Amino acid sequence: MTRIQYQECIDACIQTMNACNYSYVSSLKQYDLASLRESIRLDRECADICSFAVQAMTRQSPFVAEILRLCAEICERCADESSKHIHTHCQECINACRAAAKACRLISDTVEVYA
Amino acid sequence: MTRIQYQECIDACIQTMNACNYSYVSSLKQYDLASLRESIRLDRECADICSFAVQAMTRQSPFVAEILRLCAEICERCADESSKHIHTHCQECINACRAAAKACRLISDTVEVYA
Amino acid sequence: MTRIQYQECIDACIQTMNACNYSYVSSLKQYDLASLRESIRLDRECADICSFAVQAMTRQSPFVAEILRLCAEICERCADESSKHIHTHCQECINACRAAAKACRLISDTVEVYA
Amino acid sequence: MTRIQYQECIDACIQTMNACNYSYVSSLKQYDLASLRESIRLDRECADICSFAVQAMTRQSPFVAEILRLCAEICERCADESSKHIHTHCQECINACRAAAKACRLISDTVEVYA
């Protein structure tokens, strides 16, 4: 699998990192901060694994399949949590996270596991 | 699970990151560099996931079990590759990686998966 | 400069990452969450640069001096913010951050800048 | 400064991370591996700081100016080293690194330092 074949997933993960970090910063400014505690935590979790996944794809890590499987799980969990909130930044998170999860699973399900 | 319960695993991962990065730098200085290509790549993979795992444990990530399972896999693969080489830094890597893999599995097998 | 010469600074940065991430998680659980917004942000900033600095030291980065100078600045800022709060985890942060800042400056002021 | 104002720099840093990691992997496969030792090291340094810088910009870090200044320095050093080699992946690195360095300096020179 080449750089080009990962490109769509790289883009999706970058957008999710961006959306999650934006939601993180925005949530910390909200009046209803207390109801966003879990969302803040998951935004950071999701941004961090997305950043890690992007690095792994660009360095053609032999563990891409496993890393993207984990990334997909965390993106899905973050989307679930974001869907409990009506803020615009939370809604943007949902879409980005679901798209990244799908792109990650597409690769993790097809890449031959390192053996 | 508290900070203290992770401490042994945090220490093992830090030692592995240290050993792998030291091995990485040392390998790049070796005369027989060509035979160490795969080892250099895996040293970086292993150092990066260990660093990520330490951050995850210290921030009490809800995904600690999954992250440590991945970390254990990569540590084991790095230990296998290092065992093909006789350099002292490779031997140090093996021991650190195996200890970290064991510590990671101990937690990932017992921590309730986030639900 | 060898691995051993960095060891004290590595330990100080790890302790700070640990203290900041613990404070981050603890702050998100506090009743007076709203007053801790800035502290939460700086805890993450500080944990992330400390983690980066530890990786850089263990891989003998040619940019250790510059990275540790930046790490010291962020640690100091985080200590200043933490000192506005009376929570135990904030107090623990102050001590860890100040010790790490000192250890970082000790190296960044003496290491020959990469040339 | 908003997300949109950072966008060009985020894109430049992502492209550089990509180019450096690709060059890293490619260099490790080269026949003339021994002459690429320093290039391999700097590719990793550059990819890591670019990844860190992207995370920092997307989370609107109060230390963006300082982080981007450091990123620019490392990008420039990596471009200098890459310019010693004729491989296509090294040439691609030069262009990406110089563009990222320029984009980073544009922001670091204008953003008000955190005070």
CSV table of C-alpha atoms in Angstrom, one decimal:
chain,number,residue,atom,x,y,z
A,1,MET,CA,0.0,0.0,0.0
A,2,THR,CA,1.5,3.3,-1.0
A,3,ARG,CA,1.4,6.9,0.3
A,4,ILE,CA,-1.4,7.7,-2.2
A,5,GLN,CA,-3.6,4.8,-1.0
A,6,TYR,CA,-3.5,6.2,2.5
A,7,GLN,CA,-4.2,9.7,1.5
A,8,GLU,CA,-8.0,9.7,2.0
A,9,CYS,CA,-7.5,8.3,5.5
A,10,ILE,CA,-4.8,10.7,6.3
A,11,ASP,CA,-7.0,13.6,5.3
A,12,ALA,CA,-9.9,12.3,7.3
A,13,CYS,CA,-7.8,11.8,10.4
A,14,ILE,CA,-6.3,15.3,10.1
A,15,GLN,CA,-9.8,16.8,9.8
A,16,THR,CA,-10.9,14.9,12.9
A,17,MET,CA,-7.9,16.0,14.9
A,18,ASN,CA,-8.7,19.6,13.8
A,19,ALA,CA,-12.4,19.2,14.7
A,20,CYS,CA,-11.7,17.6,18.0
A,21,ASN,CA,-9.2,20.1,19.1
A,22,TYR,CA,-11.4,22.9,18.0
A,23,SER,CA,-14.3,21.4,20.0
A,24,TYR,CA,-12.0,20.9,23.0
A,25,VAL,CA,-11.0,24.6,23.0
A,26,SER,CA,-14.5,25.7,22.4
A,27,SER,CA,-16.0,23.5,25.1
A,28,LEU,CA,-13.6,25.0,27.7
A,29,LYS,CA,-15.1,28.4,26.9
A,30,GLN,CA,-18.8,27.3,27.2
A,31,TYR,CA,-21.1,28.5,29.9
A,32,ASP,CA,-22.4,24.9,30.3
A,33,LEU,CA,-18.9,23.6,30.8
A,34,ALA,CA,-19.9,21.1,33.5
A,35,SER,CA,-22.0,19.1,31.1
A,36,LEU,CA,-19.1,18.9,28.6
A,37,ARG,CA,-16.5,17.2,30.9
A,38,GLU,CA,-16.6,13.8,29.2
A,39,SER,CA,-16.7,15.5,25.8
A,40,ILE,CA,-13.6,17.5,26.6
A,41,ARG,CA,-11.8,14.3,27.6
A,42,LEU,CA,-12.8,12.4,24.5
A,43,ASP,CA,-11.9,15.3,22.2
A,44,ARG,CA,-8.4,15.1,23.5
A,45,GLU,CA,-8.2,11.3,23.3
A,46,CYS,CA,-9.5,11.4,19.7
A,47,ALA,CA,-7.2,14.3,18.6
A,48,ASP,CA,-4.2,12.4,20.1
A,49,ILE,CA,-4.9,9.1,18.4
A,50,CYS,CA,-5.6,10.8,15.1
A,51,SER,CA,-2.3,12.6,15.2
A,52,PHE,CA,-0.6,9.3,16.1
A,53,ALA,CA,-2.3,7.5,13.2
A,54,VAL,CA,-1.4,10.2,10.7
A,55,GLN,CA,2.3,9.9,11.7
A,56,ALA,CA,2.0,6.1,11.5
A,57,MET,CA,0.5,6.2,8.0
A,58,THR,CA,3.1,8.7,6.6
A,59,ARG,CA,6.0,6.6,8.0
A,60,GLN,CA,4.4,3.4,6.5
A,61,SER,CA,4.3,1.8,9.9
A,62,PRO,CA,4.1,-2.0,9.8
A,63,PHE,CA,1.4,-1.7,12.4
A,64,VAL,CA,-1.0,0.6,10.4
A,65,ALA,CA,-3.8,-1.9,10.5
A,66,GLU,CA,-3.8,-2.2,14.3
A,67,ILE,CA,-3.3,1.5,14.9
A,68,LEU,CA,-6.2,2.4,12.5
A,69,ARG,CA,-8.4,-0.1,14.2
A,70,LEU,CA,-7.8,1.6,17.5
A,71,CYS,CA,-8.2,5.0,16.0
A,72,ALA,CA,-11.6,4.0,14.5
A,73,GLU,CA,-12.8,2.8,18.0
A,74,ILE,CA,-11.8,6.0,19.6
A,75,CYS,CA,-13.4,8.1,16.8
A,76,GLU,CA,-16.7,6.3,17.2
A,77,ARG,CA,-16.7,6.7,20.9
A,78,CYS,CA,-16.0,10.5,20.5
A,79,ALA,CA,-18.8,10.8,17.9
A,80,ASP,CA,-21.2,9.0,20.3
A,81,GLU,CA,-20.4,11.5,23.1
A,82,SER,CA,-20.5,14.5,20.8
A,83,SER,CA,-24.0,13.5,19.6
A,84,LYS,CA,-25.3,14.2,23.2
A,85,HIS,CA,-24.6,17.9,22.7
A,86,ILE,CA,-26.1,20.5,20.5
A,87,HIS,CA,-23.2,22.9,20.1
A,88,THR,CA,-22.1,23.5,16.5
A,89,HIS,CA,-18.5,22.4,17.3
A,90,CYS,CA,-19.9,19.1,18.7
A,91,GLN,CA,-21.9,18.5,15.6
A,92,GLU,CA,-18.9,19.1,13.4
A,93,CYS,CA,-17.0,16.6,15.5
A,94,ILE,CA,-19.6,13.9,14.9
A,95,ASN,CA,-19.3,14.2,11.1
A,96,ALA,CA,-15.5,14.3,11.2
A,97,CYS,CA,-15.2,11.4,13.6
A,98,ARG,CA,-17.6,9.1,11.7
A,99,ALA,CA,-15.8,9.8,8.4
A,100,ALA,CA,-12.4,9.1,10.0
A,101,ALA,CA,-13.7,5.9,11.6
A,102,LYS,CA,-15.0,4.7,8.3
A,103,ALA,CA,-11.7,5.5,6.5
A,104,CYS,CA,-9.7,3.8,9.2
A,105,ARG,CA,-11.7,0.7,9.1
A,106,LEU,CA,-11.5,0.5,5.3
A,107,ILE,CA,-7.8,0.2,5.6
A,108,SER,CA,-7.5,-1.8,8.8
A,109,ASP,CA,-9.9,-4.4,7.4
A,110,THR,CA,-7.9,-4.8,4.1
A,111,VAL,CA,-4.2,-4.3,5.0
A,112,GLU,CA,-2.5,-7.6,5.6
A,113,VAL,CA,-1.6,-7.7,9.3
A,114,TYR,CA,2.2,-7.5,9.8
A,115,ALA,CA,3.6,-11.0,10.0
B,1,MET,CA,-7.5,1.9,38.6
B,2,THR,CA,-5.3,4.7,40.0
B,3,ARG,CA,-2.1,6.4,39.1
B,4,ILE,CA,-0.2,4.1,41.5
B,5,GLN,CA,-1.6,0.9,39.9
B,6,TYR,CA,-0.2,2.0,36.5
B,7,GLN,CA,3.2,3.0,37.9
B,8,GLU,CA,5.0,-0.2,37.2
B,9,CYS,CA,3.8,-0.2,33.6
B,10,ILE,CA,4.6,3.5,33.1
B,11,ASP,CA,8.1,2.8,34.3
B,12,ALA,CA,8.5,-0.2,32.0
B,13,CYS,CA,7.3,1.8,29.0
B,14,ILE,CA,9.6,4.7,29.7
B,15,GLN,CA,12.6,2.3,30.0
B,16,THR,CA,11.6,0.7,26.7
B,17,MET,CA,11.2,4.1,25.0
B,18,ASN,CA,14.7,5.0,26.3
B,19,ALA,CA,16.2,1.7,25.2
B,20,CYS,CA,14.6,1.8,21.8
B,21,ASN,CA,15.6,5.4,21.1
B,22,TYR,CA,19.2,4.7,22.3
B,23,SER,CA,19.3,1.6,20.0
B,24,TYR,CA,17.9,3.7,17.2
B,25,VAL,CA,20.7,6.3,17.5
B,26,SER,CA,23.4,3.7,18.1
B,27,SER,CA,22.3,1.6,15.1
B,28,LEU,CA,22.5,4.7,12.8
B,29,LYS,CA,26.2,4.9,13.8
B,30,GLN,CA,27.1,1.3,13.2
B,31,TYR,CA,29.4,0.0,10.5
B,32,ASP,CA,26.9,-2.8,9.7
B,33,LEU,CA,24.1,-0.3,9.3
B,34,ALA,CA,22.6,-2.1,6.3
B,35,SER,CA,21.7,-5.2,8.4
B,36,LEU,CA,19.9,-3.0,11.0
B,37,ARG,CA,17.4,-1.3,8.6
B,38,GLU,CA,14.4,-3.2,10.1
B,39,SER,CA,15.7,-2.8,13.6
B,40,ILE,CA,15.9,1.0,13.2
B,41,ARG,CA,12.3,1.2,11.9
B,42,LEU,CA,11.0,-1.0,14.7
B,43,ASP,CA,12.9,0.9,17.4
B,44,ARG,CA,11.1,4.1,16.3
B,45,GLU,CA,7.7,2.3,16.2
B,46,CYS,CA,8.3,1.0,19.6
B,47,ALA,CA,9.5,4.2,21.2
B,48,ASP,CA,6.6,6.1,19.7
B,49,ILE,CA,3.9,3.7,20.9
B,50,CYS,CA,5.5,3.6,24.4
B,51,SER,CA,5.5,7.3,24.6
B,52,PHE,CA,1.9,7.4,23.6
B,53,ALA,CA,1.0,4.7,26.1
B,54,VAL,CA,2.7,6.6,29.0
B,55,GLN,CA,0.7,9.7,28.1
B,56,ALA,CA,-2.5,7.7,28.0
B,57,MET,CA,-1.9,6.1,31.4
B,58,THR,CA,-1.0,9.3,33.1
B,59,ARG,CA,-4.2,11.0,31.7
B,60,GLN,CA,-6.2,7.9,32.8
B,61,SER,CA,-7.4,7.4,29.2
B,62,PRO,CA,-10.6,5.4,29.0
B,63,PHE,CA,-8.9,3.4,26.2
B,64,VAL,CA,-5.9,2.3,28.3
B,65,ALA,CA,-6.7,-1.4,27.8
B,66,GLU,CA,-6.7,-1.1,24.0
B,67,ILE,CA,-3.7,1.1,23.8
B,68,LEU,CA,-1.6,-1.2,26.1
B,69,ARG,CA,-2.7,-4.2,24.0
B,70,LEU,CA,-1.3,-2.5,20.9
B,71,CYS,CA,1.8,-1.4,22.8
B,72,ALA,CA,2.5,-5.0,23.9
B,73,GLU,CA,2.3,-6.2,20.3
B,74,ILE,CA,4.7,-3.7,19.0
B,75,CYS,CA,7.1,-4.3,22.0
B,76,GLU,CA,7.1,-8.0,21.2
B,77,ARG,CA,7.8,-7.5,17.5
B,78,CYS,CA,10.6,-5.1,18.4
B,79,ALA,CA,12.1,-7.6,20.8
B,80,ASP,CA,11.9,-10.3,18.1
B,81,GLU,CA,13.8,-8.2,15.6
B,82,SER,CA,16.4,-7.0,18.2
B,83,SER,CA,17.1,-10.6,19.1
B,84,LYS,CA,18.6,-11.1,15.6
B,85,HIS,CA,21.4,-8.7,16.4
B,86,ILE,CA,24.4,-9.1,18.8
B,87,HIS,CA,25.0,-5.4,19.6
B,88,THR,CA,24.7,-4.5,23.2
B,89,HIS,CA,22.0,-1.9,22.6
B,90,CYS,CA,19.9,-4.5,20.8
B,91,GLN,CA,20.2,-6.9,23.7
B,92,GLU,CA,19.2,-4.1,26.1
B,93,CYS,CA,16.2,-3.5,23.9
B,94,ILE,CA,15.1,-7.1,24.1
B,95,ASN,CA,14.9,-7.1,27.9
B,96,ALA,CA,13.2,-3.7,28.1
B,97,CYS,CA,10.6,-4.6,25.4
B,98,ARG,CA,9.8,-8.0,26.9
B,99,ALA,CA,9.3,-6.4,30.3
B,100,ALA,CA,7.1,-3.7,28.9
B,101,ALA,CA,5.0,-6.1,26.9
B,102,LYS,CA,4.4,-8.2,30.0
B,103,ALA,CA,3.5,-5.1,32.1
B,104,CYS,CA,1.1,-3.9,29.3
B,105,ARG,CA,-0.6,-7.2,29.0
B,106,LEU,CA,-1.1,-7.5,32.7
B,107,ILE,CA,-3.1,-4.3,32.6
B,108,SER,CA,-4.9,-4.7,29.3
B,109,ASP,CA,-6.1,-8.2,30.3
B,110,THR,CA,-7.5,-6.9,33.6
B,111,VAL,CA,-8.8,-3.4,33.0
B,112,GLU,CA,-12.5,-3.4,32.2
B,113,VAL,CA,-12.8,-2.3,28.6
B,114,TYR,CA,-14.5,1.1,28.3
B,115,ALA,CA,-18.2,0.6,27.9
C,1,MET,CA,26.3,14.5,26.3
C,2,THR,CA,25.2,11.0,27.1
C,3,ARG,CA,22.0,9.3,28.2
C,4,ILE,CA,23.2,9.4,31.8
C,5,GLN,CA,23.7,13.2,31.7
C,6,TYR,CA,20.1,13.7,30.6
C,7,GLN,CA,18.7,11.3,33.2
C,8,GLU,CA,17.8,13.9,35.9
C,9,CYS,CA,16.0,16.1,33.3
C,10,ILE,CA,14.2,13.1,31.8
C,11,ASP,CA,12.9,12.1,35.3
C,12,ALA,CA,11.8,15.6,36.0
C,13,CYS,CA,9.9,15.9,32.8
C,14,ILE,CA,8.2,12.6,33.3
C,15,GLN,CA,7.1,13.6,36.7
C,16,THR,CA,5.7,16.8,35.4
C,17,MET,CA,3.8,15.1,32.6
C,18,ASN,CA,2.4,12.8,35.2
C,19,ALA,CA,1.5,15.6,37.6
C,20,CYS,CA,0.0,17.7,34.8
C,21,ASN,CA,-2.1,14.9,33.3
C,22,TYR,CA,-3.3,14.0,36.8
C,23,SER,CA,-4.2,17.6,37.5
C,24,TYR,CA,-6.0,17.7,34.1
C,25,VAL,CA,-8.1,14.7,34.9
C,26,SER,CA,-8.8,15.8,38.4
C,27,SER,CA,-9.7,19.4,37.4
C,28,LEU,CA,-12.3,18.0,35.0
C,29,LYS,CA,-14.0,16.3,37.9
C,30,GLN,CA,-14.0,19.4,40.2
C,31,TYR,CA,-17.1,21.2,41.3
C,32,ASP,CA,-15.4,24.6,40.6
C,33,LEU,CA,-14.6,23.5,37.1
C,34,ALA,CA,-15.3,26.9,35.6
C,35,SER,CA,-12.4,28.5,37.5
C,36,LEU,CA,-10.0,25.9,36.2
C,37,ARG,CA,-10.5,26.4,32.5
C,38,GLU,CA,-7.1,27.9,31.9
C,39,SER,CA,-5.4,25.5,34.2
C,40,ILE,CA,-6.9,22.5,32.3
C,41,ARG,CA,-5.5,24.0,29.0
C,42,LEU,CA,-2.1,24.6,30.4
C,43,ASP,CA,-1.9,21.2,32.0
C,44,ARG,CA,-2.3,19.6,28.6
C,45,GLU,CA,0.2,22.0,27.0
C,46,CYS,CA,2.7,21.2,29.7
C,47,ALA,CA,2.1,17.4,29.6
C,48,ASP,CA,2.5,17.4,25.8
C,49,ILE,CA,5.8,19.4,25.6
C,50,CYS,CA,7.2,17.3,28.5
C,51,SER,CA,6.4,14.1,26.6
C,52,PHE,CA,8.0,15.6,23.5
C,53,ALA,CA,11.1,16.6,25.4
C,54,VAL,CA,11.5,13.2,26.9
C,55,GLN,CA,11.4,11.6,23.5
C,56,ALA,CA,13.9,14.2,22.2
C,57,MET,CA,16.3,13.6,25.0
C,58,THR,CA,16.2,9.8,24.7
C,59,ARG,CA,16.8,10.0,20.9
C,60,GLN,CA,19.6,12.4,21.5
C,61,SER,CA,18.0,15.0,19.3
C,62,PRO,CA,20.4,17.6,17.9
C,63,PHE,CA,17.8,20.2,19.0
C,64,VAL,CA,17.7,19.3,22.6
C,65,ALA,CA,18.8,22.7,23.8
C,66,GLU,CA,16.0,24.5,21.9
C,67,ILE,CA,13.3,22.0,22.8
C,68,LEU,CA,14.2,22.1,26.5
C,69,ARG,CA,14.2,25.9,26.5
C,70,LEU,CA,10.6,25.8,25.1
C,71,CYS,CA,9.7,23.1,27.7
C,72,ALA,CA,11.0,25.3,30.5
C,73,GLU,CA,8.9,28.2,29.4
C,74,ILE,CA,5.8,26.2,29.3
C,75,CYS,CA,6.5,24.5,32.6
C,76,GLU,CA,7.0,27.9,34.2
C,77,ARG,CA,3.7,29.2,32.8
C,78,CYS,CA,1.9,26.2,34.0
C,79,ALA,CA,3.3,26.5,37.5
C,80,ASP,CA,2.2,30.2,37.5
C,81,GLU,CA,-1.3,29.2,36.6
C,82,SER,CA,-1.4,26.3,39.0
C,83,SER,CA,-0.3,28.6,41.9
C,84,LYS,CA,-3.7,30.4,41.6
C,85,HIS,CA,-5.5,27.3,42.8
C,86,ILE,CA,-5.6,25.6,46.2
C,87,HIS,CA,-6.4,22.1,45.0
C,88,THR,CA,-3.8,19.5,46.1
C,89,HIS,CA,-3.3,18.4,42.5
C,90,CYS,CA,-2.5,22.0,41.5
C,91,GLN,CA,0.0,22.3,44.3
C,92,GLU,CA,1.7,19.1,43.2
C,93,CYS,CA,1.8,20.5,39.6
C,94,ILE,CA,3.7,23.6,40.8
C,95,ASN,CA,6.5,21.7,42.4
C,96,ALA,CA,6.9,19.3,39.5
C,97,CYS,CA,6.8,22.1,36.9
C,98,ARG,CA,9.3,24.3,38.7
C,99,ALA,CA,11.7,21.3,39.1
C,100,ALA,CA,11.4,20.4,35.4
C,101,ALA,CA,11.9,24.0,34.3
C,102,LYS,CA,15.0,24.2,36.3
C,103,ALA,CA,16.4,20.9,35.0
C,104,CYS,CA,15.5,21.9,31.4
C,105,ARG,CA,17.3,25.3,31.7
C,106,LEU,CA,20.4,23.6,33.2
C,107,ILE,CA,20.8,21.6,30.0
C,108,SER,CA,19.6,24.2,27.5
C,109,ASP,CA,22.0,26.8,28.9
C,110,THR,CA,25.0,24.4,28.7
C,111,VAL,CA,24.4,22.2,25.6
C,112,GLU,CA,26.2,23.5,22.6
C,113,VAL,CA,23.5,24.6,20.1
C,114,TYR,CA,23.5,22.4,17.0
C,115,ALA,CA,25.7,24.0,14.4
D,1,MET,CA,-6.0,34.4,15.3
D,2,THR,CA,-8.5,31.7,14.2
D,3,ARG,CA,-8.4,28.2,12.8
D,4,ILE,CA,-8.7,29.7,9.3
D,5,GLN,CA,-5.7,31.9,9.7
D,6,TYR,CA,-3.5,28.9,10.7
D,7,GLN,CA,-4.8,26.8,7.8
D,8,GLU,CA,-2.0,27.5,5.4
D,9,CYS,CA,0.7,26.7,8.0
D,10,ILE,CA,-1.1,23.6,9.1
D,11,ASP,CA,-1.2,22.3,5.5
D,12,ALA,CA,2.5,23.2,5.0
D,13,CYS,CA,3.5,21.3,8.2
D,14,ILE,CA,1.4,18.3,7.3
D,15,GLN,CA,3.0,18.1,3.9
D,16,THR,CA,6.5,18.4,5.5
D,17,MET,CA,5.7,15.6,8.0
D,18,ASN,CA,4.6,13.5,5.0
D,19,ALA,CA,7.6,14.3,2.9
D,20,CYS,CA,10.0,13.7,5.8
D,21,ASN,CA,8.5,10.4,6.8
D,22,TYR,CA,8.4,9.3,3.2
D,23,SER,CA,12.1,10.3,2.9
D,24,TYR,CA,12.9,8.5,6.1
D,25,VAL,CA,11.3,5.2,5.0
D,26,SER,CA,12.8,5.6,1.5
D,27,SER,CA,16.3,6.3,2.8
D,28,LEU,CA,16.3,3.2,4.9
D,29,LYS,CA,15.8,1.2,1.7
D,30,GLN,CA,18.6,2.9,-0.2
D,31,TYR,CA,21.8,1.2,-1.3
D,32,ASP,CA,23.8,4.2,-0.2
D,33,LEU,CA,22.3,4.0,3.3
D,34,ALA,CA,25.5,4.9,5.1
D,35,SER,CA,25.6,8.4,3.5
D,36,LEU,CA,22.1,9.1,4.6
D,37,ARG,CA,22.5,8.6,8.4
D,38,GLU,CA,22.2,12.2,9.2
D,39,SER,CA,19.3,12.7,6.8
D,40,ILE,CA,17.4,9.8,8.4
D,41,ARG,CA,17.8,11.4,11.8
D,42,LEU,CA,16.8,14.8,10.7
D,43,ASP,CA,13.8,13.5,8.8
D,44,ARG,CA,12.5,12.0,12.0
D,45,GLU,CA,13.2,15.2,14.0
D,46,CYS,CA,11.4,17.3,11.4
D,47,ALA,CA,8.4,15.0,11.1
D,48,ASP,CA,8.0,14.9,14.9
D,49,ILE,CA,8.1,18.7,15.4
D,50,CYS,CA,5.8,19.2,12.4
D,51,SER,CA,3.3,16.8,13.9
D,52,PHE,CA,3.6,18.6,17.3
D,53,ALA,CA,3.1,22.0,15.7
D,54,VAL,CA,0.0,20.9,13.8
D,55,GLN,CA,-1.5,19.6,17.1
D,56,ALA,CA,-0.6,22.9,18.8
D,57,MET,CA,-2.1,25.0,16.1
D,58,THR,CA,-5.4,23.1,16.0
D,59,ARG,CA,-5.7,23.3,19.8
D,60,GLN,CA,-4.9,27.0,19.7
D,61,SER,CA,-2.0,26.6,22.0
D,62,PRO,CA,-1.0,29.8,23.8
D,63,PHE,CA,2.6,28.9,22.8
D,64,VAL,CA,2.0,28.7,19.0
D,65,ALA,CA,4.6,31.5,18.3
D,66,GLU,CA,7.4,29.7,20.2
D,67,ILE,CA,6.5,26.2,18.9
D,68,LEU,CA,6.4,27.5,15.3
D,69,ARG,CA,9.7,29.3,15.7
D,70,LEU,CA,11.3,26.0,16.8
D,71,CYS,CA,9.5,24.1,14.0
D,72,ALA,CA,10.9,26.6,11.4
D,73,GLU,CA,14.5,26.1,12.7
D,74,ILE,CA,14.2,22.3,12.5
D,75,CYS,CA,12.6,22.4,9.0
D,76,GLU,CA,15.5,24.7,7.8
D,77,ARG,CA,18.1,22.3,9.2
D,78,CYS,CA,16.4,19.3,7.5
D,79,ALA,CA,16.2,21.2,4.2
D,80,ASP,CA,19.9,21.9,4.4
D,81,GLU,CA,20.8,18.3,5.0
D,82,SER,CA,18.4,17.0,2.3
D,83,SER,CA,20.0,19.4,-0.2
D,84,LYS,CA,23.3,17.3,0.1
D,85,HIS,CA,21.5,14.3,-1.5
D,86,ILE,CA,20.2,13.8,-5.0
D,87,HIS,CA,17.5,11.3,-4.3
D,88,THR,CA,14.0,12.4,-5.5
D,89,HIS,CA,12.6,12.0,-1.9
D,90,CYS,CA,15.3,14.3,-0.6
D,91,GLN,CA,14.5,16.9,-3.2
D,92,GLU,CA,10.8,16.7,-2.3
D,93,CYS,CA,11.8,17.2,1.4
D,94,ILE,CA,13.7,20.4,0.6
D,95,ASN,CA,10.7,22.1,-1.0
D,96,ALA,CA,8.3,21.0,1.7
D,97,CYS,CA,10.6,22.0,4.5
D,98,ARG,CA,11.4,25.4,3.1
D,99,ALA,CA,7.7,26.1,2.6
D,100,ALA,CA,6.8,25.0,6.1
D,101,ALA,CA,9.7,27.0,7.6
D,102,LYS,CA,8.4,30.1,5.8
D,103,ALA,CA,4.8,29.5,6.9
D,104,CYS,CA,5.9,29.0,10.5
D,105,ARG,CA,8.0,32.1,10.6
D,106,LEU,CA,5.1,34.2,9.1
D,107,ILE,CA,3.0,33.3,12.1
D,108,SER,CA,5.7,33.2,14.8
D,109,ASP,CA,6.8,36.7,13.8
D,110,THR,CA,3.3,38.1,14.0
D,111,VAL,CA,1.5,36.3,16.8
D,112,GLU,CA,1.6,38.2,20.0
D,113,VAL,CA,3.8,36.2,22.4
D,114,TYR,CA,1.7,34.7,25.2
D,115,ALA,CA,1.8,37.2,28.1
